[in-house]
Coordinates of C-alpha atoms in Angstrom, one line a residue:
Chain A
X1 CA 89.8 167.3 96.9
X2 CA 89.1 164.3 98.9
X3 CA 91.2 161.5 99.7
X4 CA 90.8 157.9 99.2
X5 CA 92.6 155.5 101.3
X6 CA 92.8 151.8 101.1
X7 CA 93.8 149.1 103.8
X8 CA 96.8 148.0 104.0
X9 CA 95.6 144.3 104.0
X10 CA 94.9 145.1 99.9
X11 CA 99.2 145.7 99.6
X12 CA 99.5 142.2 99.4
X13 CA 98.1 141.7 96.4
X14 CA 98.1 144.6 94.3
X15 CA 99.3 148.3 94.5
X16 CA 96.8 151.0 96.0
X17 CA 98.0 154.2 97.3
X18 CA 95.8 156.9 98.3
X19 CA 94.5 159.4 96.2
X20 CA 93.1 163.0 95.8
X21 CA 90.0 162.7 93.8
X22 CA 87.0 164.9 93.3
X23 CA 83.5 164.6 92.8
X24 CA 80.1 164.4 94.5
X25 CA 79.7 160.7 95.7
X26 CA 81.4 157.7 96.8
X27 CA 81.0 156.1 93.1
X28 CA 82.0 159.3 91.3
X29 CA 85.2 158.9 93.8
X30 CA 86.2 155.3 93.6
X31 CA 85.7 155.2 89.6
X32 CA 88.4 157.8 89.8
X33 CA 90.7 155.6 91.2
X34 CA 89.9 152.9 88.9
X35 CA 90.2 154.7 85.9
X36 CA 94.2 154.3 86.6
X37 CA 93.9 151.0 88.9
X38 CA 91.3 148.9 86.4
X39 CA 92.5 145.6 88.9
X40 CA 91.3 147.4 91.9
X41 CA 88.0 147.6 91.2
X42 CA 87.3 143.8 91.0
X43 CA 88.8 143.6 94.8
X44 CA 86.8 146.4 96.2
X45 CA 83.5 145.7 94.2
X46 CA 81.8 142.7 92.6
X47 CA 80.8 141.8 88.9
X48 CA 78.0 143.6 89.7
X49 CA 79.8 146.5 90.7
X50 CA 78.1 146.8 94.2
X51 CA 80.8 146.9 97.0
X52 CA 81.5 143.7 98.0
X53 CA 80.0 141.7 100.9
X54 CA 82.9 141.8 103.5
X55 CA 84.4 145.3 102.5
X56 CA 83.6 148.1 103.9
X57 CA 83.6 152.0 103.2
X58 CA 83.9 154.9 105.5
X59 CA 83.4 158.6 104.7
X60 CA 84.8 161.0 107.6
X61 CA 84.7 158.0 110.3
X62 CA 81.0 157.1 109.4
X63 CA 79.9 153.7 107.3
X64 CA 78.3 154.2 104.0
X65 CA 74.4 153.3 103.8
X66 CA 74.1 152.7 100.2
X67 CA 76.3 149.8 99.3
X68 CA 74.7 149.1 95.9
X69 CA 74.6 152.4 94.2
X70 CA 77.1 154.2 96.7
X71 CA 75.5 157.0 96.2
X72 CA 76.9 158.4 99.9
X73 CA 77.8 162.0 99.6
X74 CA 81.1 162.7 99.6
X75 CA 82.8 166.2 100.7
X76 CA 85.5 168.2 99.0
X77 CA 87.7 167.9 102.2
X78 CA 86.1 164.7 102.9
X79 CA 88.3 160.8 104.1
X80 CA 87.0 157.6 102.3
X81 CA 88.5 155.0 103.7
X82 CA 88.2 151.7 102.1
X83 CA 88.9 148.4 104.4
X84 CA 87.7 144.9 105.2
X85 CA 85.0 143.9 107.5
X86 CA 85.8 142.2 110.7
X87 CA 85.9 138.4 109.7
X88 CA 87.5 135.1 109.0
X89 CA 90.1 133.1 111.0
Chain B
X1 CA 103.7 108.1 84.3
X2 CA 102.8 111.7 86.1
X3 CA 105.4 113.6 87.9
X4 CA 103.9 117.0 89.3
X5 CA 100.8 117.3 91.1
X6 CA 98.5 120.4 92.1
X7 CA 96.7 120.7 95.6
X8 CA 94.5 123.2 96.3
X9 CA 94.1 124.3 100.1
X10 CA 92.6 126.4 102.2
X11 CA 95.8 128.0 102.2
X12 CA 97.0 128.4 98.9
X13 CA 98.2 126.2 96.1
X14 CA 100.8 123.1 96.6
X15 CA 103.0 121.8 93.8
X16 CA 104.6 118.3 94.2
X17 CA 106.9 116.9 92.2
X18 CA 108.5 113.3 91.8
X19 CA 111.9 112.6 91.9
X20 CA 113.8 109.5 92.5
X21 CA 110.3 107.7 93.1
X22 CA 110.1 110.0 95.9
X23 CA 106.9 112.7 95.9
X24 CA 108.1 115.9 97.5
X25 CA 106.3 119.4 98.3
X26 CA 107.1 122.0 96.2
X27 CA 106.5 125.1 95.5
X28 CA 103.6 127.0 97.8
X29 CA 102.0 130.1 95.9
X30 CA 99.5 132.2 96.9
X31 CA 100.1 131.3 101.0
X32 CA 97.2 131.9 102.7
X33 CA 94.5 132.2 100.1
X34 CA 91.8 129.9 99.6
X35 CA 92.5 128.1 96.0
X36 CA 89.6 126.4 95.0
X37 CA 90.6 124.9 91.8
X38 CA 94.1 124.4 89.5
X39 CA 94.5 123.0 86.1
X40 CA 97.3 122.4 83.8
X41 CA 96.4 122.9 80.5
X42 CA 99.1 120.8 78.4
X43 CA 98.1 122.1 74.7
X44 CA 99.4 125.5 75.6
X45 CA 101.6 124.7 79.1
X46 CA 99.1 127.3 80.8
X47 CA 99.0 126.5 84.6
X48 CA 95.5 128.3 86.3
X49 CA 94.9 128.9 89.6
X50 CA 91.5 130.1 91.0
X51 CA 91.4 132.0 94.4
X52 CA 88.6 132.9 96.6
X53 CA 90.0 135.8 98.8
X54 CA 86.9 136.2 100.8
X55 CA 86.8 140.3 101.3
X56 CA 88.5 140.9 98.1
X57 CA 86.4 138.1 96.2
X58 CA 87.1 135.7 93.3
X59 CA 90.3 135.7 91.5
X60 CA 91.9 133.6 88.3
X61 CA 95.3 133.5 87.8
X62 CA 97.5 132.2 85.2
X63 CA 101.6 130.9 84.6
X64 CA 103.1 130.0 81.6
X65 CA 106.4 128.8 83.7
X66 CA 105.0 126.4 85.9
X67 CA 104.4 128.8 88.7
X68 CA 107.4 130.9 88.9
X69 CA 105.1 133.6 87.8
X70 CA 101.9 134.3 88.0
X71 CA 99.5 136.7 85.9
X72 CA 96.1 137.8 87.4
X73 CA 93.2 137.3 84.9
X74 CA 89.9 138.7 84.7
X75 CA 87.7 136.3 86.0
X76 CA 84.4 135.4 84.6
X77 CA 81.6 137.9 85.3
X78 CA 77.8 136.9 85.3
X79 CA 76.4 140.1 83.0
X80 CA 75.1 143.2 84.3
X81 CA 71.1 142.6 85.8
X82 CA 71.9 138.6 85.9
X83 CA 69.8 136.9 88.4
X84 CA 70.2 134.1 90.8
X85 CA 68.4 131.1 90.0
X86 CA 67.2 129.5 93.6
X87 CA 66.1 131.9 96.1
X88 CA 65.9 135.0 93.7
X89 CA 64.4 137.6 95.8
X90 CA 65.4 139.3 98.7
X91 CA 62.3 139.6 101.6
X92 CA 61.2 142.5 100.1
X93 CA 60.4 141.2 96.4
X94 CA 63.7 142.8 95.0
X95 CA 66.2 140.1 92.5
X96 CA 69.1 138.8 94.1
X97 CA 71.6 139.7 91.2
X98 CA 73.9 136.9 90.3
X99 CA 77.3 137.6 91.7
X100 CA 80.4 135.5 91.1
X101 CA 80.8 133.2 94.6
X102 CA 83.3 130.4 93.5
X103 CA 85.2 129.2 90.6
X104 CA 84.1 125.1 91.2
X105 CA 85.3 123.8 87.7
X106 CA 88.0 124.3 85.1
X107 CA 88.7 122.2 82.1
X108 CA 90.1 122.6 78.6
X109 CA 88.4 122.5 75.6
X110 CA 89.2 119.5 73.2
X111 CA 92.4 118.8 71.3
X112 CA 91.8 120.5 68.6
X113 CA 90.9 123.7 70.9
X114 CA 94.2 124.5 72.6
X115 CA 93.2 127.8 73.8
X116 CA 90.0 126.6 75.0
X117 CA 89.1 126.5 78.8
X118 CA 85.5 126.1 80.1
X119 CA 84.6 127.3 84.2
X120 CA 82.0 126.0 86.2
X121 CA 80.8 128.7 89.1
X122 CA 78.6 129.5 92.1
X123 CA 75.8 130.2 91.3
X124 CA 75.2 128.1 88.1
X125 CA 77.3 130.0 85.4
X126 CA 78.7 127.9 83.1
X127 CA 81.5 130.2 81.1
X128 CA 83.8 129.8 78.2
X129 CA 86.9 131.4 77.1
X130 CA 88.7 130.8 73.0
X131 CA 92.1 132.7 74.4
X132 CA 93.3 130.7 77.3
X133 CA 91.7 132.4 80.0
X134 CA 91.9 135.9 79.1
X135 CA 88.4 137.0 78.4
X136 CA 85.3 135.0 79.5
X137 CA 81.7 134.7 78.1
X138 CA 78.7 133.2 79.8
X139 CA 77.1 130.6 77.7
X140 CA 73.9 132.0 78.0
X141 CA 72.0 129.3 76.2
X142 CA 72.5 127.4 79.5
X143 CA 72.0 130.1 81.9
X144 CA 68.5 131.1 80.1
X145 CA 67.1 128.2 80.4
X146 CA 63.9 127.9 82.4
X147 CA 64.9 125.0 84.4
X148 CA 67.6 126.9 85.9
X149 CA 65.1 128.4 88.2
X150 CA 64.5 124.5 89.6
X151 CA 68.3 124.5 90.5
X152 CA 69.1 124.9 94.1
X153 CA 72.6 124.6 96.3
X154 CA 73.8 121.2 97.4
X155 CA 76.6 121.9 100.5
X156 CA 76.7 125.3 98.7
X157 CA 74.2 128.3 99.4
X158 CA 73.9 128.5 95.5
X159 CA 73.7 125.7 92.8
X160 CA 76.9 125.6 91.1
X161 CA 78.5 123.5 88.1
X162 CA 81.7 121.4 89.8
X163 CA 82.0 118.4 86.3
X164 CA 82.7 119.5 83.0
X165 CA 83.5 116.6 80.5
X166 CA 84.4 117.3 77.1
X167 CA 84.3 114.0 74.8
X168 CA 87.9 113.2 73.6
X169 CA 86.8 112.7 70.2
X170 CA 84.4 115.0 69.6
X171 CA 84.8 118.6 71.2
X172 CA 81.5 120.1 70.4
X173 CA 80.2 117.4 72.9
X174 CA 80.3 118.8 76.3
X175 CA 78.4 117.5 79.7
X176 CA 78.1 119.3 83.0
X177 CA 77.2 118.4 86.1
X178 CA 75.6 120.3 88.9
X179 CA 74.9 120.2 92.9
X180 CA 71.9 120.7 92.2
X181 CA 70.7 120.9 88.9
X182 CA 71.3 117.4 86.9
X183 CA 73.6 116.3 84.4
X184 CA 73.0 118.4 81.2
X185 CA 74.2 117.6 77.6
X186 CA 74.8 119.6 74.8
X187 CA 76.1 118.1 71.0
X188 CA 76.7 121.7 69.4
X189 CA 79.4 123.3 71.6
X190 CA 77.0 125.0 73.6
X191 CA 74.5 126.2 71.8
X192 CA 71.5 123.6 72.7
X193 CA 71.8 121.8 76.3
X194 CA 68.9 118.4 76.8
X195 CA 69.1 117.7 81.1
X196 CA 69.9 113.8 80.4
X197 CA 69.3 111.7 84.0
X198 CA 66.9 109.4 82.9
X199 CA 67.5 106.7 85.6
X200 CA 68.6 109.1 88.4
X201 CA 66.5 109.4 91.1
X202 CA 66.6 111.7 94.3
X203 CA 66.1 110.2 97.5
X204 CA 66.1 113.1 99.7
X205 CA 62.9 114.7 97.3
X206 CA 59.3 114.4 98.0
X207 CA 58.5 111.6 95.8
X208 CA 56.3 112.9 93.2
X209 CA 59.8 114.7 92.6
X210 CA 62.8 112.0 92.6
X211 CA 62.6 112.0 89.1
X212 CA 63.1 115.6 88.4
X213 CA 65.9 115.8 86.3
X214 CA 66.6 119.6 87.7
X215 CA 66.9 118.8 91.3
X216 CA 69.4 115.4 91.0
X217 CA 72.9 116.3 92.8
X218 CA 75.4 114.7 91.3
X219 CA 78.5 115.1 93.5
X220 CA 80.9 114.2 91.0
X221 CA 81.0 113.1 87.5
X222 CA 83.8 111.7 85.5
X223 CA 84.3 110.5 81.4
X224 CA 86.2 107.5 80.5
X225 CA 88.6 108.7 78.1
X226 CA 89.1 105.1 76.7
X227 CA 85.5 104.4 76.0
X228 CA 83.9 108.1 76.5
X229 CA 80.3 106.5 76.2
X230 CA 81.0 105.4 79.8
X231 CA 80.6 108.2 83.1
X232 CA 80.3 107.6 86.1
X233 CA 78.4 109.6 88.7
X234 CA 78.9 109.7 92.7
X235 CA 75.3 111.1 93.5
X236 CA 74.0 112.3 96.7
X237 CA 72.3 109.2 97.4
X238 CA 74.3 106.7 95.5
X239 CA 76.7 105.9 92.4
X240 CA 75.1 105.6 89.3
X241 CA 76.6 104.8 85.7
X242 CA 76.3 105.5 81.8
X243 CA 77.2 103.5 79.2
X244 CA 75.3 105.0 76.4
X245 CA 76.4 108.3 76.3
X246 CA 74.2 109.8 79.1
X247 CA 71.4 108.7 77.0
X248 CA 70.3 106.1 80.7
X249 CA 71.6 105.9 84.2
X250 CA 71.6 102.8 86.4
X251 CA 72.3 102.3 89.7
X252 CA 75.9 101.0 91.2
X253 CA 74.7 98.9 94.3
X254 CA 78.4 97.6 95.2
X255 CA 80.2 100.5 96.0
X256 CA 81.5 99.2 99.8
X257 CA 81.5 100.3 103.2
X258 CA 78.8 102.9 101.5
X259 CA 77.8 104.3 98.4
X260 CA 77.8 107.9 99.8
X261 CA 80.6 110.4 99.2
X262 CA 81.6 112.7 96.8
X263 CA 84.7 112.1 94.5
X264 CA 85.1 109.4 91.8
X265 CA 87.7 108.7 89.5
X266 CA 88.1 106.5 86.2
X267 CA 90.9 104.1 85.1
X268 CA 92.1 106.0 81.9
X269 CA 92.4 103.0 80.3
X270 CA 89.9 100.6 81.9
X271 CA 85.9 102.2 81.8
X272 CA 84.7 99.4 84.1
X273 CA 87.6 100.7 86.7
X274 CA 86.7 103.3 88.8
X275 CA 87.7 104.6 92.4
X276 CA 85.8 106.5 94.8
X277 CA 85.7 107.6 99.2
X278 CA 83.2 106.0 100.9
X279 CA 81.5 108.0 103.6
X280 CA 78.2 107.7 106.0
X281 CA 75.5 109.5 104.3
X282 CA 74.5 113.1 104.7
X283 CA 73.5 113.2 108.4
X284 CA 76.9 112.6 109.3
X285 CA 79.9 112.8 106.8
X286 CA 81.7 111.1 108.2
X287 CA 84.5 108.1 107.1
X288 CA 82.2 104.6 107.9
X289 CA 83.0 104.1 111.1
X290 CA 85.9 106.7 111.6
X291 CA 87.6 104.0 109.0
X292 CA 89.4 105.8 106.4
X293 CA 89.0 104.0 103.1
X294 CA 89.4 104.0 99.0
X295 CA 86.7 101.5 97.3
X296 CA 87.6 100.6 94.1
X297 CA 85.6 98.3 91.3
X298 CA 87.0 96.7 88.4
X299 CA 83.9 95.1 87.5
X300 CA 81.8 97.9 86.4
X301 CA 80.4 98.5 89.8
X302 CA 79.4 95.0 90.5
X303 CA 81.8 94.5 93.4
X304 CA 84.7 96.6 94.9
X305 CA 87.5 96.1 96.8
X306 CA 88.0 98.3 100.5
X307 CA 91.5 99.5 99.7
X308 CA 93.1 100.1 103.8
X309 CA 97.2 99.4 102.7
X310 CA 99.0 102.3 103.8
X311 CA 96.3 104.7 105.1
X312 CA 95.4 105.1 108.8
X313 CA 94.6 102.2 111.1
X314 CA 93.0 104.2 113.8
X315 CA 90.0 106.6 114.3
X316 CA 90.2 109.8 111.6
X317 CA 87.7 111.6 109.8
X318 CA 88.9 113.0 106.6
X319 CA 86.2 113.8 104.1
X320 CA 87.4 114.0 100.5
X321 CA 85.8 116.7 98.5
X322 CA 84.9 116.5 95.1
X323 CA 87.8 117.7 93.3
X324 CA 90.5 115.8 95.7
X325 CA 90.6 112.3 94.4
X326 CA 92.6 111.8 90.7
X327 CA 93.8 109.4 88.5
X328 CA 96.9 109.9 86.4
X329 CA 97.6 108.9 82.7
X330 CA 98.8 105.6 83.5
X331 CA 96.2 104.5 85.7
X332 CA 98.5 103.3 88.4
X333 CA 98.8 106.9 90.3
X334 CA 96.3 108.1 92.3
X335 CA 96.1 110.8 95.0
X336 CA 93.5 111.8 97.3
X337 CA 93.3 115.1 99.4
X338 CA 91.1 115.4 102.9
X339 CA 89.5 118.1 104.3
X340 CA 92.0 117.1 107.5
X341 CA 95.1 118.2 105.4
X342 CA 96.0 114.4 104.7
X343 CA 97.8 113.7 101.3
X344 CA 98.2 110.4 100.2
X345 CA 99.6 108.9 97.1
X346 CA 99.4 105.4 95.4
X347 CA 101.6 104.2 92.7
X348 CA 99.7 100.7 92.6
X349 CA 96.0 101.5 91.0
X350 CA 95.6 101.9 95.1
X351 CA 96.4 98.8 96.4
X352 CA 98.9 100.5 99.0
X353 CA 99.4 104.3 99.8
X354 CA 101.9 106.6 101.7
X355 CA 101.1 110.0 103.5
X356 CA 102.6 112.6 101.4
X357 CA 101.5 114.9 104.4
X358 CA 99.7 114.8 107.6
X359 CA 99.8 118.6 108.4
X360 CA 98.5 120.2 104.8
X361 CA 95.4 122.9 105.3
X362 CA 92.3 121.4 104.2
X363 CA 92.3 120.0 100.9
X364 CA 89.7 121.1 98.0
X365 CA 91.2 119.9 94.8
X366 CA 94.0 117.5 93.6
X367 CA 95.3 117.6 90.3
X368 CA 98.1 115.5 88.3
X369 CA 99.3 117.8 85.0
X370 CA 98.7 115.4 82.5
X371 CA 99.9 115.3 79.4

């Protein structure tokens, strides 16, 4: 299985712990999680369900290219680890 | 008389209330977060709140107990394969799909619709909702029209509706405003729209194209509940005026130190009564003369007065958005909100004021719940 994690920045305003999920991309992965966490999505991707400008998504350390489709392969032992860009003051 | 009033910072969303003719910060939800608009609805004793989280996007939330509580709502959502009006392709021919950038406007519906709201957005959506905020439909007979595509951003990257003004008598009768797009009308609860700015014109256009209803940018536009015939406009270049229904505009030419800015308000009571926040023109925005003032008319427009009692004597350069300058129901409150975190309140139609608050985050919208 492989294992979602979300930044801790996303706590403050609404519940997302990690989870085991399976499946063959980063969409297949992430729906997973929203299938139990609807509110989640609409912080991690937009109404047009691409992920959002200033997140960010790594699989096993390394960005993801395809932030409309997220069609990034994803590894049964693989990390996905879901955070905010760099920005803001 | 009004005794609680909502501002909207950079920061999250203020609540003030009055007590023993004193105005007093309140309650502070949503610290940190950029709140671009509130609204008290009084038909149903809804409060909203709109956020704009930045990474984690656009967010609408709701309290039925004044703000003890808050529920999060899910906000309005431009439909799947939507695209942007201005500037719809990327540099390699692809559509931009419309995304939802800001929630700019929130109003209710008419008396007789106490579950109505309607939203203005970023880019252009105008959206309505029949169950107090809950779920959200595009009105599409807007957003298909082909003059959409004339619309472009005014301060904004992306046009976006900021005035919605539903007629006190006659809910199906609903105007919108947008920077920059016009002022557009409909008489059927949304399901026709005429662009109605027939004496607008656009100074910063080529001038084959001043006329263009599509590309006027109206900053601000506000219905006189006492004679609803009667709006007022603060446009880009100028103030201009209805009273026919936003069947003509004219011109105000005695808004002083300037007739740029952005917010105007209207006397409840009083059409011909108006206030507004005077400002050097676009290649500065700036208070005339680092003088912060109020101008107010009381003569339809023909004259105003420079309202200074109370507000800074020196230097400062507060800008007052849109959203930040309101009347209450009497008439004799007023507040107005700066992008320098200055609050100020008047209990005298504005003939003095008193700082509420020097040290607020920048101020986007100020709201008295009204009954």
């Amino acid at each position: 299985m492989a294992r979602v994690c979300f930044t801790p920045n996303l706590e403050r305003h609404l519940a997302c712990a990690a989870a085991e999920v399976s499946g063959t991309s980063v969409r297949d992965a992430l729906d997973q999680v929203f299938e139990n966490q609807q509110q989640l999505r609409g912080y991690v991707l937009d109404d047009q369900n691409r992920l959002r400008q200033h997140m960010v998504i790594f699989i096993d350390g390394k960005t993801i290219v395809d932030r409309v489709h997220l069609s990034d392969a994803v590894a049964p032992d693989s990390e996905i680890y879901v955070m905010q860009a760099l920005s803001g003051g | 008389m009004s005794a609680r009033l909502h501002v909207a910072t950079r920061k999250g969303l203020f609540q003030l209330k009055r007590h023993s003719g004193q105005w007093s910060i309140g309650r502070h939800d949503f610290e940190g977060a950029h709140v671009s608009m509130s609204l008290h609805n009084p038909r149903n004793g809804m409060t909203y709140a709109a956020l704009n989280h930045g990474h984690f996007g656009v967010k609408l939330h709701r309290s039925s107990d004044q703000g003890a509580n808050w529920e999060e709502l899910t906000p309005p959502a431009y439909p799947e394969g939507a695209v942007k009006g201005a500037d719809p392709f990327t540099a390699n021919g692809e559509p931009k799909p419309a995304s939802l950038n800001e929630i700019w406007s929130l109003e209710t519906g008419g008396r007789d619709q106490p579950d109505r709201l309607w939203c203005g957005t970023i880019p252009g959506g105008l959206f309505r909702s029949d169950d107090a905020g809950t779920s959200w439909q595009l009105v599409e007979s807007l957003w298909n029209a082909p003059e959409r595509m004339q619309w472009f951003g005014g301060g904004k990257d992306d046009p976006g509706i900021h005035s919605i003004c539903v007629h006190p008598k006659n809910s199906q009768q609903v105007a919108v405003a947008i920077s920059c797009g016009g002022v557009w009308v409909t008489q059927d609860d949304g399901a026709t729209w005429n662009c109605q700015t027939t004496g607008m014109f656009a100074e910063y256009m080529p001038p084959e194209q001043a006329e263009n209803p599509n590309v006027q940018d109206p900053h601000r536009m506000v219905q006189s509940p006492s004679r609803p015939d009667t709006c007022w406009v603060q446009h880009h270049n100028g103030v201009f005026r209805t009273t026919d229904g936003i069947q003509s505009w004219h011109a105000i030419e005695g808004i002083q130190p300037s007739k740029f800015g952005f917010a105007v308000a209207v006397h409840p009571q009083r059409p011909d009564t108006a206030w507004f926040v005077p400002a050097v023109k676009d290649e500065n925005r700036v208070p005339v003369g680092g003088k912060f003032v109020i101008a107010r008319t009381t003569d339809g427009g023909q004259s105003s007065q420079v309202l200074t009692r109370g507000l800074p004597t020196g230097k400062s350069y507060d800008i007052v958005y849109r959203h930040a300058l309101d009347v209450d129901d009497s008439g004799d409150v007023l507040a107005v909100g700066s992008t320098t975190g200055n609050l100020w309140i008047s209990e005298d139609g504005g003939d003095s004021w008193q700082t509420i608050s020097s040290n607020l985050p920048p101020i986007y919208c100020v709201r008295f719940a009204k009954a």
